Each structure stands twice: as structure tokens, then as C-alpha cells.
Amino acid sequence: MWVLDHIAVAAENLDAGTRYVEEALGVSLVAGGKHAAMGTHNRLLGLENGLYLEVIAIDPAAPAPDHPRWFDLDRFSGPPRITNWICRNTDKTKPFSDAPRAAGEPVALSRGALSWQMAVPTTGILPLDGAYPALLKWEGDKHPAAQLPASGLRLLSLTVSHPQCDTLPPIFRSDPRVQFNADNAVGFEAVFEGPQGRKTLR
């Protein structure tokens, strides 16, 4: 079963993305790390129920990779915003090679003590203008959400909008928190519940 693993907010730079999320949600993000294979870095926010949110941006101090970066970051511009949802397969008996090929080719990645496989398109651009989920498989039992301080925020819903979102395979529709809207242009909206009430991030 493919379930929501985390949400990615892209930004032109990490500080701008961090400010956007912290002001919108009323919480503080913590340091993440660097992704040497992609030339990116991130900051993180722990959510309830094993989820987390990451702000991700190109790392200006890192050498540019000889391939497109993930999440279409090479072409990203404008204000920080949710650009991707990332799913993991909860069936650990299945090899990651069984992941839908539309998401890209499996790439082995690591950051600190974390290691995982992730499907990355050769262009860096996921289908449906990025509305298609990025797919990963964590290696071992380590998961970022378990290492993050609690923020008190719980995801109520993540709405994925795209005129062709009804073409997404049924395997991505098992998580009741994820909703789909074919009536709007490409975009995402996440609604959270926490100590300060409901908060919305786009």
C-alpha cells in the first residue's frame, strides 16, 4: 500500500522557505541536512502520525549535479509553495523495483544515518506537472519523523489539484487524508490542526 510519507515545500532559497512555513503554521522548523547527489538541502517539521514536512531548496554551496535535480528544482521560481507529495510503500516484502515506472528510476540516496531509495525521473519532472507522487522506500527502520521534535500539528487533509488527477492510479488513493480536485489548476493545499487552531499551507 502506498501512503503519504511527507510533504515538500520548494523555495528559491532555504531561508525564504523556512520563513514562509513558520509564519503560516506558527511553528519552528529544525535543521535537516544536505543531499549531495542532488545538490539540495532542507529543513524539517515533525507532524503527528508519523508524517513530516520538508522545506527544500538548491544548496548554493554544493556543486551542481550532472543531472537534473529532483522535484523540478532546476526550474523552480516564485514564492515558496507546496510542490510535491511523497509516498512510501508500507509493504516491505515488495522490492522497490515494483514501483510504478512513471515515477522514475530508483536511485539510492542517503543523508546522515538515513538511507532510502527514491524514484527520480531523468528529467527531474514528475508526471502531471508534479502532481504525481514521488515514491520512496526507506532502508531499515530509521525514519525522519521519529527523529524530529513534536510540533503539535496534525495533518487533516492534503488536496492535490490537477485537471487530470483522475488519471492517477488507484494505488495512490488509499490514504483518506489525501484528496483530489480535477477542477482547479495544478497546486496543493494542506490543512493542519494544532494548538493554535487550523492552519493552511499552499
Coordinates of N, CA and C in Angstrom, one line a residue:
M1 N 0.8 -1.2 0.0 CA 0.0 0.0 0.0 C 0.9 1.2 0.0
W2 N 0.6 2.2 -0.9 CA 1.3 3.4 -0.9 C 0.6 4.5 0.0
V3 N 1.3 5.0 0.9 CA 0.7 6.0 1.8 C 1.6 7.3 1.9
L4 N 0.9 8.3 2.3 CA 1.7 9.6 2.4 C 2.8 9.5 3.4
D5 N 4.0 9.9 2.9 CA 5.2 9.9 3.8 C 5.5 11.3 4.3
H6 N 5.6 12.2 3.4 CA 5.8 13.6 3.7 C 5.4 14.6 2.6
I7 N 5.5 15.8 2.9 CA 5.1 16.9 2.0 C 6.3 17.8 1.8
A8 N 6.5 18.2 0.5 CA 7.7 19.0 0.2 C 7.3 20.4 -0.2
V9 N 7.9 21.4 0.5 CA 7.7 22.8 0.1 C 9.0 23.3 -0.6
A10 N 8.9 23.7 -1.8 CA 10.1 24.2 -2.5 C 10.3 25.7 -2.4
A11 N 11.5 26.1 -2.4 CA 11.8 27.5 -2.3 C 13.0 27.9 -3.1
E12 N 13.1 29.2 -3.5 CA 14.3 29.6 -4.2 C 15.5 29.6 -3.3
N13 N 15.3 29.8 -2.0 CA 16.4 29.6 -1.0 C 15.8 29.1 0.3
L14 N 16.6 28.4 1.1 CA 16.1 27.7 2.3 C 15.5 28.7 3.3
D15 N 16.1 29.8 3.5 CA 15.6 30.8 4.5 C 14.3 31.3 4.1
A16 N 14.0 31.6 2.8 CA 12.7 32.1 2.4 C 11.7 31.0 2.6
G17 N 12.0 29.8 2.3 CA 11.0 28.7 2.5 C 10.7 28.5 4.0
T18 N 11.7 28.6 4.8 CA 11.6 28.4 6.2 C 10.6 29.5 6.8
R19 N 10.9 30.7 6.4 CA 10.1 31.8 6.9 C 8.6 31.6 6.5
Y20 N 8.4 31.2 5.3 CA 7.0 31.0 4.8 C 6.3 30.0 5.6
V21 N 6.9 28.9 5.9 CA 6.2 27.8 6.6 C 6.0 28.2 8.1
E22 N 7.0 28.8 8.7 CA 6.9 29.2 10.1 C 5.9 30.2 10.3
E23 N 5.8 31.2 9.4 CA 4.8 32.2 9.6 C 3.4 31.7 9.3
A24 N 3.2 30.8 8.4 CA 1.9 30.2 8.0 C 1.4 29.3 9.1
L25 N 2.3 28.5 9.7 CA 1.9 27.5 10.7 C 2.1 27.8 12.1
G26 N 2.9 28.9 12.4 CA 3.2 29.3 13.8 C 4.1 28.3 14.5
V27 N 5.0 27.6 13.8 CA 5.9 26.7 14.5 C 7.3 26.9 14.0
S28 N 8.3 26.3 14.6 CA 9.7 26.4 14.2 C 10.1 25.1 13.5
L29 N 10.9 25.3 12.4 CA 11.5 24.1 11.7 C 12.8 23.9 12.3
V30 N 13.3 22.7 12.1 CA 14.7 22.3 12.6 C 15.6 22.0 11.4
A31 N 16.9 21.9 11.7 CA 17.8 21.7 10.6 C 17.6 20.3 10.1
G32 N 17.7 20.1 8.8 CA 17.7 18.8 8.1 C 19.1 18.4 7.7
G33 N 19.4 18.6 6.5 CA 20.7 18.2 6.0 C 20.9 18.5 4.6
K34 N 21.9 17.9 4.0 CA 22.3 18.1 2.6 C 22.1 16.8 1.8
H35 N 21.7 16.9 0.6 CA 21.6 15.8 -0.3 C 22.7 16.0 -1.4
A36 N 23.8 15.3 -1.2 CA 25.0 15.6 -2.1 C 24.7 15.1 -3.5
A37 N 23.9 14.1 -3.7 CA 23.6 13.6 -5.0 C 22.8 14.5 -5.8
M38 N 22.0 15.4 -5.2 CA 21.1 16.3 -5.8 C 21.5 17.8 -5.7
G39 N 22.5 18.1 -4.9 CA 22.9 19.5 -4.7 C 21.8 20.3 -4.0
T40 N 21.1 19.7 -3.0 CA 20.0 20.4 -2.3 C 20.2 20.3 -0.8
H41 N 19.4 21.0 -0.1 CA 19.4 20.9 1.4 C 18.0 21.2 1.9
N42 N 17.8 20.9 3.2 CA 16.4 21.1 3.6 C 16.3 21.4 5.1
R43 N 15.1 21.8 5.5 CA 14.8 21.9 6.9 C 13.5 21.2 7.1
L44 N 13.2 20.7 8.4 CA 12.1 19.8 8.6 C 11.2 20.2 9.7
L45 N 10.0 19.6 9.6 CA 9.0 19.9 10.7 C 8.3 18.5 10.9
G46 N 8.3 18.1 12.2 CA 7.6 16.9 12.6 C 6.2 17.1 12.7
L47 N 5.4 16.1 12.2 CA 3.9 16.2 12.3 C 3.5 14.9 13.1
E48 N 2.3 14.9 13.5 CA 1.7 13.7 14.2 C 1.5 12.6 13.2
N49 N 1.3 11.4 13.8 CA 1.0 10.2 13.0 C 2.1 9.8 12.0
G50 N 3.4 10.1 12.4 CA 4.5 9.6 11.6 C 4.7 10.4 10.3
L51 N 4.2 11.6 10.1 CA 4.4 12.4 9.0 C 5.4 13.5 9.3
Y52 N 5.9 14.1 8.2 CA 6.7 15.3 8.4 C 6.6 16.2 7.2
L53 N 7.1 17.4 7.3 CA 7.1 18.3 6.2 C 8.6 18.8 6.0
E54 N 9.0 18.9 4.7 CA 10.3 19.4 4.5 C 10.3 20.7 3.6
V55 N 11.1 21.6 3.9 CA 11.4 22.8 3.0 C 12.7 22.4 2.3
I56 N 12.7 22.4 1.0 CA 13.8 22.0 0.2 C 14.2 23.1 -0.8
A57 N 15.5 23.3 -1.0 CA 16.0 24.3 -2.0 C 17.3 23.8 -2.5
I58 N 17.7 24.5 -3.6 CA 19.1 24.2 -4.1 C 20.1 24.8 -3.1
D59 N 21.1 24.0 -2.8 CA 22.2 24.4 -1.9 C 23.2 25.2 -2.7
P60 N 23.3 26.5 -2.5 CA 24.3 27.3 -3.3 C 25.7 26.9 -3.0
A61 N 26.0 26.2 -1.9 CA 27.4 25.8 -1.6 C 27.8 24.5 -2.1
A62 N 26.8 23.8 -2.7 CA 27.1 22.4 -3.3 C 27.4 22.5 -4.7
P63 N 28.2 21.6 -5.2 CA 28.4 21.5 -6.7 C 27.1 21.1 -7.4
A64 N 26.9 21.7 -8.6 CA 25.7 21.3 -9.3 C 25.9 19.9 -9.8
P65 N 24.9 19.0 -9.7 CA 25.0 17.7 -10.2 C 25.0 17.6 -11.7
D66 N 25.4 16.5 -12.3 CA 25.5 16.4 -13.7 C 24.2 15.8 -14.3
H67 N 23.1 16.0 -13.5 CA 21.8 15.5 -14.0 C 20.8 16.5 -13.4
P68 N 19.5 16.5 -13.9 CA 18.5 17.4 -13.3 C 18.2 17.0 -11.8
R69 N 18.0 18.0 -11.0 CA 17.7 17.8 -9.6 C 16.2 17.3 -9.5
W70 N 16.0 16.6 -8.4 CA 14.6 16.2 -8.1 C 13.7 17.3 -7.9
F71 N 12.4 17.0 -7.9 CA 11.3 18.0 -7.6 C 11.3 19.1 -8.6
D72 N 11.9 19.0 -9.7 CA 12.0 20.0 -10.7 C 12.6 21.3 -10.2
L73 N 13.5 21.2 -9.2 CA 14.0 22.4 -8.6 C 14.9 23.3 -9.5
D74 N 15.4 22.7 -10.6 CA 16.2 23.5 -11.5 C 15.4 24.6 -12.2
R75 N 14.1 24.4 -12.3 CA 13.2 25.3 -13.0 C 12.3 26.1 -12.0
F76 N 12.5 25.9 -10.7 CA 11.6 26.5 -9.7 C 11.9 28.0 -9.6
S77 N 10.8 28.8 -9.5 CA 10.9 30.2 -9.3 C 9.6 30.7 -8.6
G78 N 9.7 31.9 -8.0 CA 8.5 32.4 -7.4 C 8.5 32.2 -5.9
P79 N 7.4 32.4 -5.3 CA 7.3 32.3 -3.8 C 7.4 30.8 -3.4
P80 N 7.8 30.6 -2.1 CA 7.7 29.2 -1.6 C 6.3 28.6 -1.7
R81 N 6.2 27.3 -2.0 CA 4.9 26.7 -2.0 C 5.1 25.2 -2.0
I82 N 4.0 24.5 -1.7 CA 4.0 23.0 -1.7 C 4.1 22.7 -3.2
T83 N 5.1 21.8 -3.5 CA 5.2 21.4 -4.9 C 5.1 19.9 -5.1
N84 N 5.2 19.1 -4.0 CA 5.2 17.7 -4.1 C 4.7 17.0 -2.9
W85 N 4.1 15.8 -3.2 CA 3.8 14.9 -2.1 C 4.5 13.6 -2.3
I86 N 5.0 13.0 -1.3 CA 5.9 11.9 -1.4 C 5.3 10.7 -0.6
C87 N 5.2 9.6 -1.3 CA 4.6 8.4 -0.8 C 5.6 7.3 -0.6
R88 N 5.4 6.4 0.4 CA 6.2 5.2 0.6 C 5.3 4.0 0.6
N89 N 5.9 2.9 0.2 CA 5.1 1.6 0.2 C 5.3 0.9 1.6
T90 N 4.1 0.6 2.2 CA 4.1 0.0 3.5 C 4.4 -1.5 3.4
D91 N 4.3 -2.0 2.2 CA 4.6 -3.5 2.1 C 6.1 -3.7 1.9
K92 N 6.8 -4.0 2.9 CA 8.2 -4.2 2.8 C 8.6 -5.5 2.2
T93 N 7.7 -6.3 1.9 CA 8.0 -7.6 1.2 C 8.2 -7.4 -0.3
K94 N 7.7 -6.2 -0.8 CA 7.8 -6.0 -2.2 C 9.1 -5.2 -2.5
P95 N 9.9 -5.5 -3.6 CA 11.0 -4.8 -3.9 C 10.6 -3.4 -4.5
F96 N 11.5 -2.4 -4.3 CA 11.2 -1.1 -4.8 C 11.1 -1.1 -6.3
S97 N 11.7 -2.0 -7.0 CA 11.6 -2.1 -8.4 C 10.2 -2.3 -8.9
D98 N 9.3 -2.7 -8.0 CA 7.9 -2.8 -8.4 C 7.1 -1.5 -8.4
A99 N 7.8 -0.4 -8.0 CA 7.1 0.9 -8.0 C 6.7 1.3 -9.4
P100 N 5.6 2.0 -9.6 CA 5.2 2.4 -10.9 C 6.3 3.2 -11.7
R101 N 6.6 2.8 -12.9 CA 7.7 3.3 -13.7 C 7.5 4.8 -14.0
A102 N 6.3 5.3 -14.0 CA 6.0 6.7 -14.3 C 6.7 7.6 -13.3
A103 N 7.0 7.1 -12.1 CA 7.7 8.0 -11.1 C 9.2 8.1 -11.4
G104 N 9.7 7.3 -12.2 CA 11.2 7.5 -12.5 C 11.9 6.2 -12.1
E105 N 13.2 6.3 -12.2 CA 14.1 5.2 -12.0 C 14.6 5.2 -10.5
P106 N 14.7 4.1 -9.8 CA 15.2 4.1 -8.4 C 16.6 4.6 -8.3
V107 N 16.8 5.4 -7.4 CA 18.1 6.0 -7.1 C 18.4 5.8 -5.6
A108 N 19.6 5.2 -5.3 CA 20.0 5.0 -3.9 C 20.5 6.3 -3.3
L109 N 20.0 6.8 -2.1 CA 20.3 8.0 -1.6 C 20.6 7.9 -0.1
S110 N 21.2 8.9 0.5 CA 21.5 8.8 2.0 C 21.7 10.3 2.4
R111 N 21.4 10.4 3.7 CA 21.6 11.7 4.4 C 21.9 11.4 5.9
G112 N 23.1 11.5 6.3 CA 23.5 11.1 7.7 C 23.2 9.7 7.9
A113 N 22.4 9.3 8.9 CA 22.2 7.9 9.2 C 21.0 7.4 8.4
L114 N 20.4 8.2 7.6 CA 19.2 7.8 6.9 C 19.6 7.3 5.5
S115 N 19.0 6.3 5.0 CA 19.2 5.8 3.6 C 17.9 5.4 3.1
W116 N 17.7 5.6 1.8 CA 16.5 5.2 1.1 C 16.7 5.1 -0.4
Q117 N 15.7 4.5 -1.0 CA 15.6 4.5 -2.5 C 14.5 5.4 -2.9
M118 N 14.7 6.1 -4.0 CA 13.7 7.0 -4.4 C 13.6 7.0 -5.9
A119 N 12.4 7.0 -6.5 CA 12.2 7.0 -7.9 C 12.4 8.5 -8.4
V120 N 13.3 8.7 -9.3 CA 13.6 10.1 -9.7 C 13.5 10.1 -11.3
P121 N 12.6 10.9 -11.9 CA 12.6 10.9 -13.4 C 14.0 11.5 -13.9
T122 N 14.4 11.0 -15.0 CA 15.6 11.5 -15.6 C 15.6 13.0 -15.9
T123 N 14.4 13.5 -16.1 CA 14.2 15.0 -16.3 C 14.1 15.8 -15.0
G124 N 13.9 15.1 -13.9 CA 13.6 15.7 -12.7 C 12.2 16.2 -12.5
I125 N 11.4 15.9 -13.5 CA 10.0 16.4 -13.5 C 9.0 15.2 -13.4
L126 N 8.2 15.1 -12.4 CA 7.3 14.1 -12.2 C 6.1 14.3 -13.2
P127 N 5.4 13.2 -13.5 CA 4.2 13.3 -14.4 C 3.1 14.3 -13.8
L128 N 2.2 14.7 -14.6 CA 1.1 15.6 -14.2 C 1.6 16.8 -13.6
D129 N 2.7 17.4 -14.2 CA 3.2 18.7 -13.8 C 3.6 18.7 -12.3
G130 N 4.1 17.5 -11.8 CA 4.4 17.3 -10.4 C 3.3 16.9 -9.5
A131 N 2.1 16.7 -10.0 CA 1.0 16.3 -9.2 C 1.1 14.8 -8.9
Y132 N 1.9 14.1 -9.7 CA 2.1 12.6 -9.5 C 3.0 12.5 -8.2
P133 N 2.8 11.6 -7.3 CA 3.6 11.5 -6.1 C 5.0 11.0 -6.4
A134 N 6.0 11.5 -5.7 CA 7.3 11.0 -5.7 C 7.3 9.7 -4.8
L135 N 8.0 8.7 -5.2 CA 7.9 7.4 -4.5 C 9.2 7.0 -3.8
L136 N 9.2 6.5 -2.6 CA 10.4 6.1 -2.0 C 10.2 4.9 -1.1
K137 N 11.3 4.3 -0.7 CA 11.4 3.2 0.2 C 12.5 3.5 1.2
W138 N 12.2 3.6 2.5 CA 13.2 3.7 3.5 C 13.9 2.4 3.7
E139 N 15.2 2.5 3.9 CA 16.0 1.3 4.2 C 16.1 1.2 5.7
G140 N 15.9 0.0 6.2 CA 15.9 -0.3 7.7 C 14.7 0.3 8.4
D141 N 14.9 0.6 9.7 CA 13.8 1.1 10.5 C 13.8 2.6 10.8
K142 N 14.9 3.3 10.3 CA 15.0 4.7 10.6 C 14.1 5.5 9.7
H143 N 13.4 6.5 10.3 CA 12.6 7.4 9.5 C 12.7 8.8 10.1
P144 N 12.8 9.8 9.3 CA 13.0 11.2 9.8 C 12.0 11.6 10.8
A145 N 10.7 11.3 10.6 CA 9.6 11.7 11.5 C 9.9 11.3 13.0
A146 N 10.5 10.1 13.2 CA 10.8 9.6 14.5 C 11.9 10.4 15.2
Q147 N 12.7 11.2 14.4 CA 13.8 11.9 15.0 C 13.5 13.4 15.2
L148 N 12.3 13.8 14.8 CA 12.0 15.2 14.9 C 11.2 15.6 16.2
P149 N 11.4 16.8 16.7 CA 10.6 17.2 17.9 C 9.2 17.4 17.5
A150 N 8.3 17.1 18.4 CA 6.8 17.2 18.1 C 6.5 18.7 17.9
S151 N 5.7 18.9 16.9 CA 5.2 20.3 16.7 C 3.8 20.5 17.2
G152 N 3.1 19.4 17.5 CA 1.7 19.6 17.9 C 0.7 19.7 16.7
L153 N 1.3 19.6 15.5 CA 0.4 19.8 14.3 C 0.1 18.4 13.7
R154 N -1.2 18.3 13.3 CA -1.7 17.1 12.7 C -2.3 17.4 11.4
L155 N -1.9 16.7 10.3 CA -2.4 16.9 9.0 C -3.9 16.4 8.9
L156 N -4.8 17.3 8.6 CA -6.2 16.9 8.4 C -6.4 16.5 6.9
S157 N -5.8 17.3 6.0 CA -6.0 16.9 4.6 C -4.9 17.5 3.7
L158 N -4.7 16.8 2.6 CA -3.8 17.3 1.6 C -4.6 17.2 0.3
T159 N -4.9 18.3 -0.3 CA -5.6 18.3 -1.6 C -4.7 18.5 -2.8
V160 N -4.7 17.6 -3.7 CA -3.9 17.6 -4.9 C -4.8 18.0 -6.0
S161 N -4.4 19.1 -6.7 CA -5.3 19.7 -7.8 C -4.5 19.5 -9.1
H162 N -5.2 19.0 -10.1 CA -4.7 18.9 -11.4 C -5.9 18.5 -12.3
P163 N -6.0 19.1 -13.5 CA -7.2 18.8 -14.4 C -7.2 17.3 -14.7
Q164 N -6.1 16.6 -14.6 CA -6.1 15.2 -15.0 C -5.8 14.3 -13.8
C165 N -6.0 14.8 -12.6 CA -5.7 14.0 -11.4 C -6.5 12.7 -11.3
D166 N -7.6 12.6 -12.0 CA -8.4 11.3 -12.0 C -7.7 10.2 -12.8
T167 N -6.6 10.6 -13.5 CA -5.8 9.5 -14.1 C -4.7 8.9 -13.2
L168 N -4.6 9.4 -12.0 CA -3.7 8.8 -11.1 C -4.1 7.4 -10.7
P169 N -3.2 6.4 -10.6 CA -3.6 5.0 -10.3 C -4.3 4.9 -9.0
P170 N -5.2 4.0 -8.9 CA -6.0 3.8 -7.6 C -5.1 3.5 -6.4
I171 N -3.9 3.0 -6.7 CA -3.0 2.6 -5.6 C -2.6 3.8 -4.7
F172 N -2.7 5.0 -5.3 CA -2.4 6.2 -4.5 C -3.6 6.9 -3.8
R173 N -4.7 6.2 -3.9 CA -5.9 6.8 -3.3 C -6.4 6.1 -2.0
S174 N -5.5 5.4 -1.4 CA -5.8 4.6 -0.2 C -5.7 5.4 1.1
D175 N -5.0 6.5 1.0 CA -4.8 7.4 2.2 C -6.0 8.4 2.3
P176 N -6.8 8.3 3.3 CA -8.0 9.1 3.4 C -7.7 10.6 3.6
R177 N -6.5 10.9 4.0 CA -6.1 12.3 4.2 C -5.9 13.0 2.9
V178 N -5.6 12.2 1.8 CA -5.2 12.8 0.5 C -6.5 12.9 -0.3
Q179 N -6.8 14.1 -0.8 CA -8.0 14.3 -1.6 C -7.5 14.9 -3.0
F180 N -8.4 14.8 -4.0 CA -8.0 15.1 -5.3 C -9.1 16.1 -5.9
N181 N -8.6 17.1 -6.7 CA -9.5 18.1 -7.2 C -9.1 18.3 -8.7
A182 N -10.0 17.8 -9.6 CA -9.7 18.0 -11.0 C -10.3 19.3 -11.6
D183 N -10.9 20.1 -10.8 CA -11.5 21.4 -11.2 C -10.5 22.6 -11.2
N184 N -9.4 22.4 -10.5 CA -8.5 23.6 -10.4 C -7.2 23.3 -11.1
A185 N -6.4 24.4 -11.3 CA -5.1 24.3 -11.9 C -4.2 23.5 -11.0
V186 N -3.0 23.2 -11.4 CA -2.1 22.4 -10.6 C -1.7 23.2 -9.3
G187 N -1.8 22.4 -8.2 CA -1.5 23.0 -6.9 C -1.8 22.1 -5.8
F188 N -1.4 22.5 -4.6 CA -1.6 21.7 -3.4 C -2.1 22.6 -2.3
E189 N -2.9 22.0 -1.4 CA -3.3 22.7 -0.2 C -3.3 21.7 1.0
A190 N -2.6 22.0 2.0 CA -2.6 21.2 3.2 C -3.2 21.9 4.4
V191 N -4.1 21.2 5.1 CA -4.8 21.8 6.3 C -4.3 21.0 7.5
F192 N -3.9 21.8 8.5 CA -3.4 21.2 9.7 C -4.2 21.6 10.9
E193 N -4.2 20.8 12.0 CA -4.9 21.2 13.2 C -3.8 21.1 14.3
G194 N -3.8 22.2 15.2 CA -2.8 22.2 16.2 C -3.2 23.1 17.4
P195 N -2.3 23.4 18.3 CA -2.6 24.2 19.4 C -3.2 25.6 19.1
Q196 N -2.8 26.1 17.9 CA -3.3 27.4 17.5 C -4.5 27.4 16.6
G197 N -5.1 26.2 16.5 CA -6.2 26.0 15.6 C -5.9 25.5 14.3
R198 N -6.7 25.7 13.3 CA -6.5 25.2 12.0 C -5.6 26.2 11.2
K199 N -4.6 25.6 10.5 CA -3.7 26.4 9.7 C -3.7 25.8 8.3
T200 N -3.5 26.6 7.3 CA -3.5 26.2 5.9 C -2.2 26.6 5.2
L201 N -1.6 25.6 4.4 CA -0.4 25.9 3.7 C -0.6 25.5 2.3
R202 N -0.2 26.4 1.4 CA -0.3 26.1 -0.1 C 1.0 26.1 -0.7

